[in-house]
């Protein structure tokens, strides 16, 4: 079967750095997405990786290792507004997105 | 402003009633999707459509139906056959199904069946 694993919850301090990991086992691979979702709201796109390596976008970076079936999202200079759930999704061989359950990130002052 | 709208934001229905959730997009996207989100689970695909007048079942299509008569609109009907319909429903769209662009999401409809 297809599976995406992420930690359920993480806590970090305002101004710090946090890394959210995602491991996947899917039938085929056509890219990995990270989305941010505030409680009760729609997911919003953060990043996309299809080749191995690091993609940097402002305070957020995302890394991919296809051979290890592994990605992480790195958030720097954490702000209170970064408190949200972070969803990892892999596009499989049928171009369907397989979603992880999300990681709830709690930021403390 | 381009985007996806879903209405209503909150919906209450009695058990045994069918209910239709609306989804409209003005992004000129070909592909549209319906997902269901339950606590502690990832988004699960209900139905998707690549083009007008065509749609395909996702992983959990039982008890749901859709139509795609216009490019902009992709309504979802939750029928009385759906055994556990209370959930947060998200509609999304992308330029095409088989490309590398992200999906854009509407604000969601929270359906509660009493």
PDB file of C-alpha atoms in Angstrom:
ATOM      1  CA  UNK A   1       0.000   0.000   0.000  1.00  0.00           C
ATOM      2  CA  UNK A   2       0.909   3.644  -0.170  1.00  0.00           C
ATOM      3  CA  UNK A   3       1.996   5.403   2.979  1.00  0.00           C
ATOM      4  CA  UNK A   4       3.141   8.834   4.085  1.00  0.00           C
ATOM      5  CA  UNK A   5       4.504   9.252   7.636  1.00  0.00           C
ATOM      6  CA  UNK A   6       4.930  12.511   9.534  1.00  0.00           C
ATOM      7  CA  UNK A   7       5.181  13.245  13.252  1.00  0.00           C
ATOM      8  CA  UNK A   8       1.785  14.064  14.724  1.00  0.00           C
ATOM      9  CA  UNK A   9       2.840  17.120  16.694  1.00  0.00           C
ATOM     10  CA  UNK A  10       5.935  19.241  17.305  1.00  0.00           C
ATOM     11  CA  UNK A  11       6.647  22.180  19.592  1.00  0.00           C
ATOM     12  CA  UNK A  12       9.200  24.922  18.973  1.00  0.00           C
ATOM     13  CA  UNK A  13      10.102  28.344  20.316  1.00  0.00           C
ATOM     14  CA  UNK A  14       9.543  31.646  18.560  1.00  0.00           C
ATOM     15  CA  UNK A  15      12.684  32.681  16.681  1.00  0.00           C
ATOM     16  CA  UNK A  16      14.093  29.142  16.555  1.00  0.00           C
ATOM     17  CA  UNK A  17      14.432  26.609  13.718  1.00  0.00           C
ATOM     18  CA  UNK A  18      12.327  23.466  13.310  1.00  0.00           C
ATOM     19  CA  UNK A  19      12.585  20.525  10.908  1.00  0.00           C
ATOM     20  CA  UNK A  20       9.496  18.498  10.027  1.00  0.00           C
ATOM     21  CA  UNK A  21      10.243  15.101   8.505  1.00  0.00           C
ATOM     22  CA  UNK A  22       8.219  13.109   6.000  1.00  0.00           C
ATOM     23  CA  UNK A  23       8.884   9.565   4.812  1.00  0.00           C
ATOM     24  CA  UNK A  24       6.953   7.950   2.017  1.00  0.00           C
ATOM     25  CA  UNK A  25       6.305   4.672   0.252  1.00  0.00           C
ATOM     26  CA  UNK A  26       4.257   5.150  -2.898  1.00  0.00           C
ATOM     27  CA  UNK A  27       3.643   3.477  -6.228  1.00  0.00           C
ATOM     28  CA  UNK A  28       5.746   5.764  -8.356  1.00  0.00           C
ATOM     29  CA  UNK A  29       6.940   9.266  -7.656  1.00  0.00           C
ATOM     30  CA  UNK A  30       6.129  12.460  -9.530  1.00  0.00           C
ATOM     31  CA  UNK A  31       7.028  15.057  -6.957  1.00  0.00           C
ATOM     32  CA  UNK A  32       6.523  15.929  -3.305  1.00  0.00           C
ATOM     33  CA  UNK A  33       4.540  18.890  -1.995  1.00  0.00           C
ATOM     34  CA  UNK A  34       4.415  20.668   1.345  1.00  0.00           C
ATOM     35  CA  UNK A  35       1.305  22.607   2.340  1.00  0.00           C
ATOM     36  CA  UNK A  36       0.483  24.725   5.375  1.00  0.00           C
ATOM     37  CA  UNK A  37      -2.980  24.520   6.914  1.00  0.00           C
ATOM     38  CA  UNK A  38      -4.263  26.737   9.713  1.00  0.00           C
ATOM     39  CA  UNK A  39      -7.057  25.234  11.785  1.00  0.00           C
ATOM     40  CA  UNK A  40     -10.363  25.223   9.919  1.00  0.00           C
ATOM     41  CA  UNK A  41      -8.866  26.731   6.784  1.00  0.00           C
ATOM     42  CA  UNK A  42      -7.739  25.564   3.367  1.00  0.00           C
ATOM     43  CA  UNK A  43      -4.253  24.146   2.794  1.00  0.00           C
ATOM     44  CA  UNK A  44      -1.911  26.596   1.077  1.00  0.00           C
ATOM     45  CA  UNK A  45       1.041  25.575  -1.067  1.00  0.00           C
ATOM     46  CA  UNK A  46       4.530  25.993   0.393  1.00  0.00           C
ATOM     47  CA  UNK A  47       6.989  24.037  -1.742  1.00  0.00           C
ATOM     48  CA  UNK A  48       7.531  21.403  -4.389  1.00  0.00           C
ATOM     49  CA  UNK A  49      10.456  19.002  -4.864  1.00  0.00           C
ATOM     50  CA  UNK A  50      10.894  16.586  -7.733  1.00  0.00           C
ATOM     51  CA  UNK A  51      14.695  16.301  -7.829  1.00  0.00           C
ATOM     52  CA  UNK A  52      17.008  15.485  -4.930  1.00  0.00           C
ATOM     53  CA  UNK A  53      18.314  18.400  -2.965  1.00  0.00           C
ATOM     54  CA  UNK A  54      17.275  21.524  -1.166  1.00  0.00           C
ATOM     55  CA  UNK A  55      14.775  24.119  -2.366  1.00  0.00           C
ATOM     56  CA  UNK A  56      14.884  27.403  -0.476  1.00  0.00           C
ATOM     57  CA  UNK A  57      12.090  29.944  -0.373  1.00  0.00           C
ATOM     58  CA  UNK A  58      12.535  32.682   2.181  1.00  0.00           C
ATOM     59  CA  UNK A  59      12.272  31.322   5.731  1.00  0.00           C
ATOM     60  CA  UNK A  60      11.117  27.938   4.428  1.00  0.00           C
ATOM     61  CA  UNK A  61      13.267  25.252   2.792  1.00  0.00           C
ATOM     62  CA  UNK A  62      12.390  21.759   1.648  1.00  0.00           C
ATOM     63  CA  UNK A  63      14.712  18.828   1.060  1.00  0.00           C
ATOM     64  CA  UNK A  64      14.191  15.611  -0.892  1.00  0.00           C
ATOM     65  CA  UNK A  65      16.028  12.298  -1.103  1.00  0.00           C
ATOM     66  CA  UNK A  66      14.228  10.026  -3.548  1.00  0.00           C
ATOM     67  CA  UNK A  67      16.497   7.041  -2.832  1.00  0.00           C
ATOM     68  CA  UNK A  68      15.576   7.223   0.861  1.00  0.00           C
ATOM     69  CA  UNK A  69      11.924   8.130   0.355  1.00  0.00           C
ATOM     70  CA  UNK A  70      12.485  11.105   2.641  1.00  0.00           C
ATOM     71  CA  UNK A  71      11.802  14.798   2.756  1.00  0.00           C
ATOM     72  CA  UNK A  72      11.906  17.520   5.354  1.00  0.00           C
ATOM     73  CA  UNK A  73      10.543  21.021   5.685  1.00  0.00           C
ATOM     74  CA  UNK A  74      12.796  23.463   7.494  1.00  0.00           C
ATOM     75  CA  UNK A  75      11.288  26.578   9.038  1.00  0.00           C
ATOM     76  CA  UNK A  76      13.675  29.297  10.231  1.00  0.00           C
ATOM     77  CA  UNK A  77      13.113  32.353  12.442  1.00  0.00           C
ATOM     78  CA  UNK A  78       9.839  30.941  13.666  1.00  0.00           C
ATOM     79  CA  UNK A  79       6.952  33.336  14.149  1.00  0.00           C
ATOM     80  CA  UNK A  80       3.750  32.816  16.109  1.00  0.00           C
ATOM     81  CA  UNK A  81       1.801  32.840  12.826  1.00  0.00           C
ATOM     82  CA  UNK A  82       3.703  29.680  11.798  1.00  0.00           C
ATOM     83  CA  UNK A  83       1.570  27.727  14.268  1.00  0.00           C
ATOM     84  CA  UNK A  84      -0.337  25.456  11.898  1.00  0.00           C
ATOM     85  CA  UNK A  85      -0.424  21.955  10.496  1.00  0.00           C
ATOM     86  CA  UNK A  86       2.090  21.070   7.793  1.00  0.00           C
ATOM     87  CA  UNK A  87       0.991  18.507   5.237  1.00  0.00           C
ATOM     88  CA  UNK A  88       3.306  16.364   3.133  1.00  0.00           C
ATOM     89  CA  UNK A  89       1.885  14.959  -0.112  1.00  0.00           C
ATOM     90  CA  UNK A  90       3.441  12.773  -2.803  1.00  0.00           C
ATOM     91  CA  UNK A  91       2.212  12.619  -6.398  1.00  0.00           C
ATOM     92  CA  UNK A  92       2.160   8.958  -7.416  1.00  0.00           C
ATOM     93  CA  UNK A  93       2.465   7.270 -10.797  1.00  0.00           C
ATOM     94  CA  UNK A  94      -1.193   8.134 -11.586  1.00  0.00           C
ATOM     95  CA  UNK A  95      -0.556  11.792 -10.746  1.00  0.00           C
ATOM     96  CA  UNK A  96      -2.771  11.511  -7.680  1.00  0.00           C
ATOM     97  CA  UNK A  97      -1.673  13.175  -4.446  1.00  0.00           C
ATOM     98  CA  UNK A  98      -1.192  10.849  -1.487  1.00  0.00           C
ATOM     99  CA  UNK A  99      -1.391  12.847   1.728  1.00  0.00           C
ATOM    100  CA  UNK A 100       0.188  12.444   5.123  1.00  0.00           C
ATOM    101  CA  UNK A 101      -1.938  13.110   8.197  1.00  0.00           C
ATOM    102  CA  UNK A 102      -0.067  16.344   8.852  1.00  0.00           C
ATOM    103  CA  UNK A 103       2.204  17.647  11.600  1.00  0.00           C
ATOM    104  CA  UNK A 104       0.706  20.128  14.045  1.00  0.00           C
ATOM    105  CA  UNK A 105       3.363  22.701  14.892  1.00  0.00           C
ATOM    106  CA  UNK A 106       2.951  24.630  18.135  1.00  0.00           C
ATOM    107  CA  UNK A 107       5.056  27.770  18.557  1.00  0.00           C
ATOM    108  CA  UNK A 108       5.693  29.003  22.083  1.00  0.00           C
ATOM    109  CA  UNK A 109       6.871  32.526  22.961  1.00  0.00           C
TER     110      UNK A 109
ATOM    111  CA  UNK B   1      -9.210  38.010  -7.841  1.00  0.00           C
ATOM    112  CA  UNK B   2      -8.970  34.441  -9.055  1.00  0.00           C
ATOM    113  CA  UNK B   3      -9.734  31.646  -6.693  1.00  0.00           C
ATOM    114  CA  UNK B   4     -11.971  28.832  -5.557  1.00  0.00           C
ATOM    115  CA  UNK B   5     -15.165  29.363  -3.621  1.00  0.00           C
ATOM    116  CA  UNK B   6     -17.094  26.801  -1.628  1.00  0.00           C
ATOM    117  CA  UNK B   7     -20.410  27.335   0.002  1.00  0.00           C
ATOM    118  CA  UNK B   8     -21.681  27.154   2.597  1.00  0.00           C
ATOM    119  CA  UNK B   9     -18.852  27.159   5.145  1.00  0.00           C
ATOM    120  CA  UNK B  10     -20.944  25.226   7.667  1.00  0.00           C
ATOM    121  CA  UNK B  11     -23.786  22.849   6.815  1.00  0.00           C
ATOM    122  CA  UNK B  12     -26.056  20.846   9.041  1.00  0.00           C
ATOM    123  CA  UNK B  13     -28.281  18.062   7.771  1.00  0.00           C
ATOM    124  CA  UNK B  14     -30.441  15.351   9.218  1.00  0.00           C
ATOM    125  CA  UNK B  15     -29.455  11.748   8.725  1.00  0.00           C
ATOM    126  CA  UNK B  16     -30.947  10.269   5.562  1.00  0.00           C
ATOM    127  CA  UNK B  17     -30.967  13.511   3.590  1.00  0.00           C
ATOM    128  CA  UNK B  18     -28.902  14.160   0.502  1.00  0.00           C
ATOM    129  CA  UNK B  19     -26.894  17.377   0.476  1.00  0.00           C
ATOM    130  CA  UNK B  20     -24.978  19.161  -2.293  1.00  0.00           C
ATOM    131  CA  UNK B  21     -21.783  21.122  -1.674  1.00  0.00           C
ATOM    132  CA  UNK B  22     -20.861  23.735  -4.245  1.00  0.00           C
ATOM    133  CA  UNK B  23     -17.423  24.458  -5.663  1.00  0.00           C
ATOM    134  CA  UNK B  24     -16.686  27.184  -8.197  1.00  0.00           C
ATOM    135  CA  UNK B  25     -13.332  28.287  -9.616  1.00  0.00           C
ATOM    136  CA  UNK B  26     -12.391  31.178 -11.900  1.00  0.00           C
ATOM    137  CA  UNK B  27      -8.766  30.115 -12.395  1.00  0.00           C
ATOM    138  CA  UNK B  28      -9.492  28.535 -15.776  1.00  0.00           C
ATOM    139  CA  UNK B  29      -8.186  25.226 -14.452  1.00  0.00           C
ATOM    140  CA  UNK B  30      -9.062  22.007 -16.246  1.00  0.00           C
ATOM    141  CA  UNK B  31      -8.696  19.652 -13.276  1.00  0.00           C
ATOM    142  CA  UNK B  32     -10.849  19.737 -10.145  1.00  0.00           C
ATOM    143  CA  UNK B  33     -10.904  17.542  -7.056  1.00  0.00           C
ATOM    144  CA  UNK B  34     -12.946  16.778  -3.967  1.00  0.00           C
ATOM    145  CA  UNK B  35     -11.256  15.685  -0.758  1.00  0.00           C
ATOM    146  CA  UNK B  36     -12.498  14.726   2.643  1.00  0.00           C
ATOM    147  CA  UNK B  37     -10.483  15.569   5.762  1.00  0.00           C
ATOM    148  CA  UNK B  38     -11.036  13.819   9.090  1.00  0.00           C
ATOM    149  CA  UNK B  39      -9.096  14.429  12.320  1.00  0.00           C
ATOM    150  CA  UNK B  40      -5.819  12.533  12.457  1.00  0.00           C
ATOM    151  CA  UNK B  41      -5.992  11.460   8.819  1.00  0.00           C
ATOM    152  CA  UNK B  42      -4.587  12.738   5.581  1.00  0.00           C
ATOM    153  CA  UNK B  43      -6.801  14.188   2.892  1.00  0.00           C
ATOM    154  CA  UNK B  44      -8.636  11.452   1.019  1.00  0.00           C
ATOM    155  CA  UNK B  45      -9.691  11.817  -2.590  1.00  0.00           C
ATOM    156  CA  UNK B  46     -13.408  11.385  -3.291  1.00  0.00           C
ATOM    157  CA  UNK B  47     -13.719  12.292  -6.979  1.00  0.00           C
ATOM    158  CA  UNK B  48     -11.726  14.166  -9.558  1.00  0.00           C
ATOM    159  CA  UNK B  49     -12.334  15.578 -13.001  1.00  0.00           C
ATOM    160  CA  UNK B  50      -9.809  16.254 -15.726  1.00  0.00           C
ATOM    161  CA  UNK B  51     -12.176  17.963 -18.122  1.00  0.00           C
ATOM    162  CA  UNK B  52     -15.793  19.013 -18.560  1.00  0.00           C
ATOM    163  CA  UNK B  53     -18.301  16.136 -18.662  1.00  0.00           C
ATOM    164  CA  UNK B  54     -15.729  13.666 -17.365  1.00  0.00           C
ATOM    165  CA  UNK B  55     -14.950  12.566 -13.811  1.00  0.00           C
ATOM    166  CA  UNK B  56     -13.317   9.627 -12.058  1.00  0.00           C
ATOM    167  CA  UNK B  57     -13.764   7.954  -8.694  1.00  0.00           C
ATOM    168  CA  UNK B  58     -11.119   8.494  -6.075  1.00  0.00           C
ATOM    169  CA  UNK B  59     -10.298   6.268  -3.118  1.00  0.00           C
ATOM    170  CA  UNK B  60     -13.549   6.832  -1.188  1.00  0.00           C
ATOM    171  CA  UNK B  61     -16.261   7.534  -3.783  1.00  0.00           C
ATOM    172  CA  UNK B  62     -18.954   5.316  -2.257  1.00  0.00           C
ATOM    173  CA  UNK B  63     -21.941   7.353  -1.109  1.00  0.00           C
ATOM    174  CA  UNK B  64     -20.926  10.434  -3.117  1.00  0.00           C
ATOM    175  CA  UNK B  65     -21.738  11.741  -6.595  1.00  0.00           C
ATOM    176  CA  UNK B  66     -20.454  14.628  -8.706  1.00  0.00           C
ATOM    177  CA  UNK B  67     -21.093  16.404 -11.981  1.00  0.00           C
ATOM    178  CA  UNK B  68     -18.921  18.568 -14.213  1.00  0.00           C
ATOM    179  CA  UNK B  69     -21.245  20.331 -16.638  1.00  0.00           C
ATOM    180  CA  UNK B  70     -19.188  23.513 -16.693  1.00  0.00           C
ATOM    181  CA  UNK B  71     -15.458  24.054 -16.420  1.00  0.00           C
ATOM    182  CA  UNK B  72     -15.927  26.389 -13.476  1.00  0.00           C
ATOM    183  CA  UNK B  73     -18.183  24.197 -11.375  1.00  0.00           C
ATOM    184  CA  UNK B  74     -17.769  20.800  -9.687  1.00  0.00           C
ATOM    185  CA  UNK B  75     -20.570  20.190  -7.140  1.00  0.00           C
ATOM    186  CA  UNK B  76     -20.445  17.235  -4.765  1.00  0.00           C
ATOM    187  CA  UNK B  77     -23.556  15.447  -3.506  1.00  0.00           C
ATOM    188  CA  UNK B  78     -23.310  13.543  -0.263  1.00  0.00           C
ATOM    189  CA  UNK B  79     -26.028  10.922  -0.421  1.00  0.00           C
ATOM    190  CA  UNK B  80     -27.815   9.069   2.341  1.00  0.00           C
ATOM    191  CA  UNK B  81     -25.727   6.016   1.379  1.00  0.00           C
ATOM    192  CA  UNK B  82     -22.605   7.635   2.834  1.00  0.00           C
ATOM    193  CA  UNK B  83     -22.309   5.996   6.241  1.00  0.00           C
ATOM    194  CA  UNK B  84     -20.231   8.601   8.020  1.00  0.00           C
ATOM    195  CA  UNK B  85     -20.675  11.915   6.202  1.00  0.00           C
ATOM    196  CA  UNK B  86     -19.684  14.306   8.997  1.00  0.00           C
ATOM    197  CA  UNK B  87     -16.330  15.758   7.880  1.00  0.00           C
ATOM    198  CA  UNK B  88     -14.518  18.758   6.454  1.00  0.00           C
ATOM    199  CA  UNK B  89     -14.827  18.780   2.652  1.00  0.00           C
ATOM    200  CA  UNK B  90     -12.243  20.508   0.498  1.00  0.00           C
ATOM    201  CA  UNK B  91     -12.478  21.296  -3.189  1.00  0.00           C
ATOM    202  CA  UNK B  92      -9.292  21.911  -5.177  1.00  0.00           C
ATOM    203  CA  UNK B  93      -8.225  22.663  -8.730  1.00  0.00           C
ATOM    204  CA  UNK B  94      -5.053  22.558 -10.797  1.00  0.00           C
ATOM    205  CA  UNK B  95      -4.145  23.613 -14.311  1.00  0.00           C
ATOM    206  CA  UNK B  96      -4.150  20.003 -15.488  1.00  0.00           C
ATOM    207  CA  UNK B  97      -4.133  16.600 -13.825  1.00  0.00           C
ATOM    208  CA  UNK B  98      -0.837  15.302 -15.186  1.00  0.00           C
ATOM    209  CA  UNK B  99       1.465  18.237 -14.687  1.00  0.00           C
ATOM    210  CA  UNK B 100       3.747  19.544 -11.983  1.00  0.00           C
ATOM    211  CA  UNK B 101       1.663  22.429 -10.763  1.00  0.00           C
ATOM    212  CA  UNK B 102       0.230  22.607  -7.301  1.00  0.00           C
ATOM    213  CA  UNK B 103      -3.408  22.234  -6.372  1.00  0.00           C
ATOM    214  CA  UNK B 104      -5.260  25.290  -5.119  1.00  0.00           C
ATOM    215  CA  UNK B 105      -7.860  24.773  -2.411  1.00  0.00           C
ATOM    216  CA  UNK B 106     -11.157  26.371  -1.566  1.00  0.00           C
ATOM    217  CA  UNK B 107     -11.986  27.390   2.034  1.00  0.00           C
ATOM    218  CA  UNK B 108     -13.850  24.132   2.722  1.00  0.00           C
ATOM    219  CA  UNK B 109     -17.306  23.150   3.920  1.00  0.00           C
ATOM    220  CA  UNK B 110     -17.770  21.570   7.321  1.00  0.00           C
ATOM    221  CA  UNK B 111     -20.690  19.177   7.100  1.00  0.00           C
ATOM    222  CA  UNK B 112     -22.364  17.889  10.241  1.00  0.00           C
ATOM    223  CA  UNK B 113     -25.027  15.229   9.986  1.00  0.00           C
ATOM    224  CA  UNK B 114     -27.270  15.091  13.026  1.00  0.00           C
TER     225      UNK B 114
END
